Amino acid sequence: MIELHFNQLAQMEKLCAILILFSLLIANTYATSKEAKDAEKWFQKYLSQRKEKVAKLHFYIQDALGGPNATLWEVARSEITSDSPTMFGQVSVLDDKITAEPDRNSEELGRAQGLITSADLRLSGLAMNMNVVFTSGPYNGSTLCILGRNPIGSTNRELPIVGGSGVFRMARGFSISNTYSYDPVENYGVLEYTVYVFYA
């Protein structure tokens, strides 16, 4: 009888442990489900229900490709870069001035900072990762991220806007760029950008 009593006790302990574990599992599932629902409510309230805004921006990028005040510098190259007609494998970083007008001495709006790589063996095509960093005006402190393929020899080059920060949080859109001018003696170019961007 005593042995049976101990066996029954052991079985009851196992049953209690299973019930406690099951209760914790249900509570955890409920909590996780509740957190997910709370996050969804937050998203709906602060993002989905807000009216999306749109902006059209127009500016110029001052591209100093050479000289003591150059704003674009090569940081790496592949074994074939020197012999490649497209400079394939050349990697450069840039920190160009953004201005309101084509004149390099016009009002400065910000900086174009990022990484560009010659990534096409046949044609002049750059893989671009560029941040437009606004340092004045209504977008001061905000950024836009431009990412994509830039067929540098073409006109009306379209690149996607894939994100942003500050005013441009949740940004998406596209930019159209053209070479406004290029001085081969100074090795200095001016790029014209028109940006169409949606943001929350």
PDB file of C-alpha atoms in Angstrom:
ATOM      1  CA  MET A   1       0.000   0.000   0.000  1.00  0.00           C
ATOM      2  CA  ILE A   2       2.781   2.385   0.872  1.00  0.00           C
ATOM      3  CA  GLU A   3       4.555   1.612  -2.443  1.00  0.00           C
ATOM      4  CA  LEU A   4       1.315   2.315  -4.356  1.00  0.00           C
ATOM      5  CA  HIS A   5       0.884   5.576  -2.460  1.00  0.00           C
ATOM      6  CA  PHE A   6       4.367   6.734  -3.470  1.00  0.00           C
ATOM      7  CA  ASN A   7       3.734   5.759  -7.125  1.00  0.00           C
ATOM      8  CA  GLN A   8       0.498   7.727  -7.143  1.00  0.00           C
ATOM      9  CA  LEU A   9       2.306  10.698  -5.599  1.00  0.00           C
ATOM     10  CA  ALA A  10       5.031  10.571  -8.257  1.00  0.00           C
ATOM     11  CA  GLN A  11       2.412  10.431 -11.005  1.00  0.00           C
ATOM     12  CA  MET A  12       0.583  13.398  -9.500  1.00  0.00           C
ATOM     13  CA  GLU A  13       3.834  15.394  -9.341  1.00  0.00           C
ATOM     14  CA  LYS A  14       4.455  14.648 -13.025  1.00  0.00           C
ATOM     15  CA  LEU A  15       0.905  15.675 -13.876  1.00  0.00           C
ATOM     16  CA  CYS A  16       1.290  18.942 -11.910  1.00  0.00           C
ATOM     17  CA  ALA A  17       4.578  19.709 -13.659  1.00  0.00           C
ATOM     18  CA  ILE A  18       2.946  19.134 -17.057  1.00  0.00           C
ATOM     19  CA  LEU A  19      -0.001  21.357 -16.125  1.00  0.00           C
ATOM     20  CA  ILE A  20       2.306  24.146 -14.901  1.00  0.00           C
ATOM     21  CA  LEU A  21       4.389  23.906 -18.095  1.00  0.00           C
ATOM     22  CA  PHE A  22       1.242  23.968 -20.215  1.00  0.00           C
ATOM     23  CA  SER A  23      -0.077  27.013 -18.315  1.00  0.00           C
ATOM     24  CA  LEU A  24       3.215  28.866 -18.810  1.00  0.00           C
ATOM     25  CA  LEU A  25       3.164  28.026 -22.519  1.00  0.00           C
ATOM     26  CA  ILE A  26      -0.380  29.392 -22.887  1.00  0.00           C
ATOM     27  CA  ALA A  27       0.528  32.541 -20.937  1.00  0.00           C
ATOM     28  CA  ASN A  28       3.635  33.073 -23.075  1.00  0.00           C
ATOM     29  CA  THR A  29       1.670  32.567 -26.301  1.00  0.00           C
ATOM     30  CA  TYR A  30      -0.935  35.056 -25.087  1.00  0.00           C
ATOM     31  CA  ALA A  31       1.739  37.594 -24.138  1.00  0.00           C
ATOM     32  CA  THR A  32       3.495  37.196 -27.513  1.00  0.00           C
ATOM     33  CA  SER A  33       0.182  37.505 -29.316  1.00  0.00           C
ATOM     34  CA  LYS A  34      -0.692  40.595 -27.261  1.00  0.00           C
ATOM     35  CA  GLU A  35       2.720  42.194 -28.024  1.00  0.00           C
ATOM     36  CA  ALA A  36       2.212  41.502 -31.732  1.00  0.00           C
ATOM     37  CA  LYS A  37      -1.244  43.070 -31.592  1.00  0.00           C
ATOM     38  CA  ASP A  38       0.109  46.095 -29.711  1.00  0.00           C
ATOM     39  CA  ALA A  39       2.843  46.550 -32.344  1.00  0.00           C
ATOM     40  CA  GLU A  40       0.247  46.296 -35.102  1.00  0.00           C
ATOM     41  CA  LYS A  41      -1.918  48.920 -33.374  1.00  0.00           C
ATOM     42  CA  TRP A  42       1.121  51.227 -33.074  1.00  0.00           C
ATOM     43  CA  PHE A  43       1.910  50.765 -36.768  1.00  0.00           C
ATOM     44  CA  GLN A  44      -1.669  51.476 -37.764  1.00  0.00           C
ATOM     45  CA  LYS A  45      -1.902  54.538 -35.544  1.00  0.00           C
ATOM     46  CA  TYR A  46       1.418  56.214 -36.256  1.00  0.00           C
ATOM     47  CA  LEU A  47       2.156  55.136 -39.820  1.00  0.00           C
ATOM     48  CA  SER A  48      -0.710  53.656 -41.798  1.00  0.00           C
ATOM     49  CA  GLN A  49      -3.265  56.304 -40.815  1.00  0.00           C
ATOM     50  CA  ARG A  50      -0.958  59.257 -41.439  1.00  0.00           C
ATOM     51  CA  LYS A  51      -1.232  60.933 -44.817  1.00  0.00           C
ATOM     52  CA  GLU A  52       1.843  60.336 -46.927  1.00  0.00           C
ATOM     53  CA  LYS A  53       3.656  63.447 -48.085  1.00  0.00           C
ATOM     54  CA  VAL A  54       5.499  63.997 -51.330  1.00  0.00           C
ATOM     55  CA  ALA A  55       8.375  66.330 -52.126  1.00  0.00           C
ATOM     56  CA  LYS A  56      10.170  67.351 -55.290  1.00  0.00           C
ATOM     57  CA  LEU A  57      13.733  68.482 -54.628  1.00  0.00           C
ATOM     58  CA  HIS A  58      16.176  70.058 -57.058  1.00  0.00           C
ATOM     59  CA  PHE A  59      19.865  70.575 -56.342  1.00  0.00           C
ATOM     60  CA  TYR A  60      23.390  70.322 -57.725  1.00  0.00           C
ATOM     61  CA  ILE A  61      26.307  68.169 -56.609  1.00  0.00           C
ATOM     62  CA  GLN A  62      29.779  69.685 -56.904  1.00  0.00           C
ATOM     63  CA  ASP A  63      32.087  66.795 -57.864  1.00  0.00           C
ATOM     64  CA  ALA A  64      35.776  67.704 -57.423  1.00  0.00           C
ATOM     65  CA  LEU A  65      37.459  64.689 -59.006  1.00  0.00           C
ATOM     66  CA  GLY A  66      41.062  65.834 -58.656  1.00  0.00           C
ATOM     67  CA  GLY A  67      43.439  68.350 -57.144  1.00  0.00           C
ATOM     68  CA  PRO A  68      44.278  69.111 -53.513  1.00  0.00           C
ATOM     69  CA  ASN A  69      40.617  69.812 -52.664  1.00  0.00           C
ATOM     70  CA  ALA A  70      39.221  66.670 -54.299  1.00  0.00           C
ATOM     71  CA  THR A  71      36.016  65.336 -52.764  1.00  0.00           C
ATOM     72  CA  LEU A  72      36.149  61.915 -54.435  1.00  0.00           C
ATOM     73  CA  TRP A  73      38.978  59.486 -53.636  1.00  0.00           C
ATOM     74  CA  GLU A  74      39.816  55.988 -54.810  1.00  0.00           C
ATOM     75  CA  VAL A  75      40.131  53.529 -51.922  1.00  0.00           C
ATOM     76  CA  ALA A  76      40.443  50.163 -53.733  1.00  0.00           C
ATOM     77  CA  ARG A  77      40.799  48.545 -57.153  1.00  0.00           C
ATOM     78  CA  SER A  78      40.814  45.070 -58.661  1.00  0.00           C
ATOM     79  CA  GLU A  79      43.655  43.343 -60.510  1.00  0.00           C
ATOM     80  CA  ILE A  80      42.060  44.237 -63.856  1.00  0.00           C
ATOM     81  CA  THR A  81      41.042  47.855 -63.145  1.00  0.00           C
ATOM     82  CA  SER A  82      44.054  49.421 -64.908  1.00  0.00           C
ATOM     83  CA  ASP A  83      43.427  47.411 -68.101  1.00  0.00           C
ATOM     84  CA  SER A  84      39.633  47.670 -68.041  1.00  0.00           C
ATOM     85  CA  PRO A  85      37.944  50.138 -70.441  1.00  0.00           C
ATOM     86  CA  THR A  86      35.302  50.760 -67.747  1.00  0.00           C
ATOM     87  CA  MET A  87      37.724  50.862 -64.765  1.00  0.00           C
ATOM     88  CA  PHE A  88      35.950  47.740 -63.486  1.00  0.00           C
ATOM     89  CA  GLY A  89      36.569  47.135 -59.786  1.00  0.00           C
ATOM     90  CA  GLN A  90      37.501  50.707 -58.869  1.00  0.00           C
ATOM     91  CA  VAL A  91      35.975  51.693 -55.531  1.00  0.00           C
ATOM     92  CA  SER A  92      35.794  55.339 -54.457  1.00  0.00           C
ATOM     93  CA  VAL A  93      34.334  57.315 -51.582  1.00  0.00           C
ATOM     94  CA  LEU A  94      32.850  60.778 -51.947  1.00  0.00           C
ATOM     95  CA  ASP A  95      31.920  63.741 -49.795  1.00  0.00           C
ATOM     96  CA  ASP A  96      30.640  66.274 -52.346  1.00  0.00           C
ATOM     97  CA  LYS A  97      29.047  69.633 -51.633  1.00  0.00           C
ATOM     98  CA  ILE A  98      25.351  69.991 -52.521  1.00  0.00           C
ATOM     99  CA  THR A  99      24.318  73.453 -53.705  1.00  0.00           C
ATOM    100  CA  ALA A 100      21.090  75.196 -54.640  1.00  0.00           C
ATOM    101  CA  GLU A 101      22.490  76.410 -57.988  1.00  0.00           C
ATOM    102  CA  PRO A 102      25.131  75.143 -60.478  1.00  0.00           C
ATOM    103  CA  ASP A 103      27.679  77.707 -59.269  1.00  0.00           C
ATOM    104  CA  ARG A 104      30.018  76.061 -56.766  1.00  0.00           C
ATOM    105  CA  ASN A 105      29.837  79.162 -54.571  1.00  0.00           C
ATOM    106  CA  SER A 106      26.028  79.176 -54.366  1.00  0.00           C
ATOM    107  CA  GLU A 107      24.119  78.318 -51.189  1.00  0.00           C
ATOM    108  CA  GLU A 108      25.230  75.030 -49.664  1.00  0.00           C
ATOM    109  CA  LEU A 109      22.341  72.692 -48.847  1.00  0.00           C
ATOM    110  CA  GLY A 110      24.274  69.670 -47.633  1.00  0.00           C
ATOM    111  CA  ARG A 111      26.673  66.908 -48.597  1.00  0.00           C
ATOM    112  CA  ALA A 112      26.522  63.872 -50.880  1.00  0.00           C
ATOM    113  CA  GLN A 113      28.430  61.125 -49.074  1.00  0.00           C
ATOM    114  CA  GLY A 114      28.905  57.502 -49.966  1.00  0.00           C
ATOM    115  CA  LEU A 115      30.561  54.793 -51.939  1.00  0.00           C
ATOM    116  CA  ILE A 116      30.683  54.258 -55.707  1.00  0.00           C
ATOM    117  CA  THR A 117      32.034  51.211 -57.501  1.00  0.00           C
ATOM    118  CA  SER A 118      32.692  50.660 -61.188  1.00  0.00           C
ATOM    119  CA  ALA A 119      30.653  47.485 -61.571  1.00  0.00           C
ATOM    120  CA  ASP A 120      30.156  46.916 -65.313  1.00  0.00           C
ATOM    121  CA  LEU A 121      32.709  45.131 -67.496  1.00  0.00           C
ATOM    122  CA  ARG A 122      31.251  46.382 -70.788  1.00  0.00           C
ATOM    123  CA  LEU A 123      29.689  49.805 -70.203  1.00  0.00           C
ATOM    124  CA  SER A 124      30.378  52.706 -67.844  1.00  0.00           C
ATOM    125  CA  GLY A 125      28.081  51.788 -64.968  1.00  0.00           C
ATOM    126  CA  LEU A 126      28.502  52.644 -61.314  1.00  0.00           C
ATOM    127  CA  ALA A 127      27.004  50.821 -58.352  1.00  0.00           C
ATOM    128  CA  MET A 128      26.086  53.697 -56.041  1.00  0.00           C
ATOM    129  CA  ASN A 129      25.381  53.900 -52.334  1.00  0.00           C
ATOM    130  CA  MET A 130      24.975  57.621 -51.677  1.00  0.00           C
ATOM    131  CA  ASN A 131      23.489  59.504 -48.748  1.00  0.00           C
ATOM    132  CA  VAL A 132      22.135  63.002 -49.307  1.00  0.00           C
ATOM    133  CA  VAL A 133      22.790  64.741 -45.993  1.00  0.00           C
ATOM    134  CA  PHE A 134      20.899  68.027 -45.593  1.00  0.00           C
ATOM    135  CA  THR A 135      22.694  70.601 -43.428  1.00  0.00           C
ATOM    136  CA  SER A 136      20.470  73.640 -43.945  1.00  0.00           C
ATOM    137  CA  GLY A 137      16.946  74.658 -44.896  1.00  0.00           C
ATOM    138  CA  PRO A 138      13.686  72.909 -43.986  1.00  0.00           C
ATOM    139  CA  TYR A 139      15.278  69.426 -44.217  1.00  0.00           C
ATOM    140  CA  ASN A 140      18.293  70.240 -42.030  1.00  0.00           C
ATOM    141  CA  GLY A 141      19.443  67.113 -40.184  1.00  0.00           C
ATOM    142  CA  SER A 142      17.544  64.739 -42.477  1.00  0.00           C
ATOM    143  CA  THR A 143      18.967  62.305 -45.019  1.00  0.00           C
ATOM    144  CA  LEU A 144      17.947  60.438 -48.143  1.00  0.00           C
ATOM    145  CA  CYS A 145      19.568  57.202 -49.303  1.00  0.00           C
ATOM    146  CA  ILE A 146      20.091  56.669 -53.043  1.00  0.00           C
ATOM    147  CA  LEU A 147      21.074  53.150 -54.034  1.00  0.00           C
ATOM    148  CA  GLY A 148      21.380  51.544 -57.445  1.00  0.00           C
ATOM    149  CA  ARG A 149      23.028  51.419 -60.870  1.00  0.00           C
ATOM    150  CA  ASN A 150      24.163  54.699 -62.382  1.00  0.00           C
ATOM    151  CA  PRO A 151      24.838  54.490 -66.155  1.00  0.00           C
ATOM    152  CA  ILE A 152      27.161  57.478 -65.954  1.00  0.00           C
ATOM    153  CA  GLY A 153      27.397  58.071 -69.713  1.00  0.00           C
ATOM    154  CA  SER A 154      23.615  58.364 -70.173  1.00  0.00           C
ATOM    155  CA  THR A 155      21.231  61.273 -69.738  1.00  0.00           C
ATOM    156  CA  ASN A 156      18.293  61.288 -67.297  1.00  0.00           C
ATOM    157  CA  ARG A 157      19.856  58.615 -65.111  1.00  0.00           C
ATOM    158  CA  GLU A 158      17.237  57.154 -62.761  1.00  0.00           C
ATOM    159  CA  LEU A 159      18.196  55.788 -59.353  1.00  0.00           C
ATOM    160  CA  PRO A 160      15.888  54.620 -56.555  1.00  0.00           C
ATOM    161  CA  ILE A 161      15.423  56.329 -53.205  1.00  0.00           C
ATOM    162  CA  VAL A 162      15.385  53.431 -50.738  1.00  0.00           C
ATOM    163  CA  GLY A 163      15.101  55.199 -47.388  1.00  0.00           C
ATOM    164  CA  GLY A 164      15.827  58.217 -45.273  1.00  0.00           C
ATOM    165  CA  SER A 165      15.928  59.670 -41.799  1.00  0.00           C
ATOM    166  CA  GLY A 166      14.543  62.645 -39.912  1.00  0.00           C
ATOM    167  CA  VAL A 167      11.841  64.324 -41.973  1.00  0.00           C
ATOM    168  CA  PHE A 168      12.334  61.635 -44.621  1.00  0.00           C
ATOM    169  CA  ARG A 169      11.783  58.615 -42.382  1.00  0.00           C
ATOM    170  CA  MET A 170      10.200  55.760 -44.391  1.00  0.00           C
ATOM    171  CA  ALA A 171      11.159  57.524 -47.649  1.00  0.00           C
ATOM    172  CA  ARG A 172      10.837  55.975 -51.075  1.00  0.00           C
ATOM    173  CA  GLY A 173      10.996  57.392 -54.578  1.00  0.00           C
ATOM    174  CA  PHE A 174      13.505  58.061 -57.315  1.00  0.00           C
ATOM    175  CA  SER A 175      16.024  60.586 -58.553  1.00  0.00           C
ATOM    176  CA  ILE A 176      16.864  61.778 -62.058  1.00  0.00           C
ATOM    177  CA  SER A 177      20.419  62.994 -62.577  1.00  0.00           C
ATOM    178  CA  ASN A 178      22.345  64.570 -65.430  1.00  0.00           C
ATOM    179  CA  THR A 179      25.850  65.895 -65.900  1.00  0.00           C
ATOM    180  CA  TYR A 180      25.344  69.657 -65.924  1.00  0.00           C
ATOM    181  CA  SER A 181      28.962  70.482 -66.763  1.00  0.00           C
ATOM    182  CA  TYR A 182      32.479  69.051 -66.705  1.00  0.00           C
ATOM    183  CA  ASP A 183      35.808  70.886 -66.791  1.00  0.00           C
ATOM    184  CA  PRO A 184      38.559  68.464 -67.941  1.00  0.00           C
ATOM    185  CA  VAL A 185      41.332  70.899 -66.998  1.00  0.00           C
ATOM    186  CA  GLU A 186      40.169  71.180 -63.386  1.00  0.00           C
ATOM    187  CA  ASN A 187      38.726  67.644 -63.416  1.00  0.00           C
ATOM    188  CA  TYR A 188      35.590  69.151 -61.903  1.00  0.00           C
ATOM    189  CA  GLY A 189      32.012  68.142 -62.606  1.00  0.00           C
ATOM    190  CA  VAL A 190      28.606  69.501 -61.656  1.00  0.00           C
ATOM    191  CA  LEU A 191      25.731  67.039 -61.446  1.00  0.00           C
ATOM    192  CA  GLU A 192      22.091  68.091 -61.533  1.00  0.00           C
ATOM    193  CA  TYR A 193      19.621  66.099 -59.433  1.00  0.00           C
ATOM    194  CA  THR A 194      15.824  66.155 -59.324  1.00  0.00           C
ATOM    195  CA  VAL A 195      14.382  63.973 -56.578  1.00  0.00           C
ATOM    196  CA  TYR A 196      10.805  62.785 -56.191  1.00  0.00           C
ATOM    197  CA  VAL A 197      10.207  61.335 -52.737  1.00  0.00           C
ATOM    198  CA  PHE A 198       7.280  60.005 -50.688  1.00  0.00           C
ATOM    199  CA  TYR A 199       7.629  59.988 -46.911  1.00  0.00           C
ATOM    200  CA  ALA A 200       5.497  59.428 -43.809  1.00  0.00           C
TER     201      ALA A 200
END
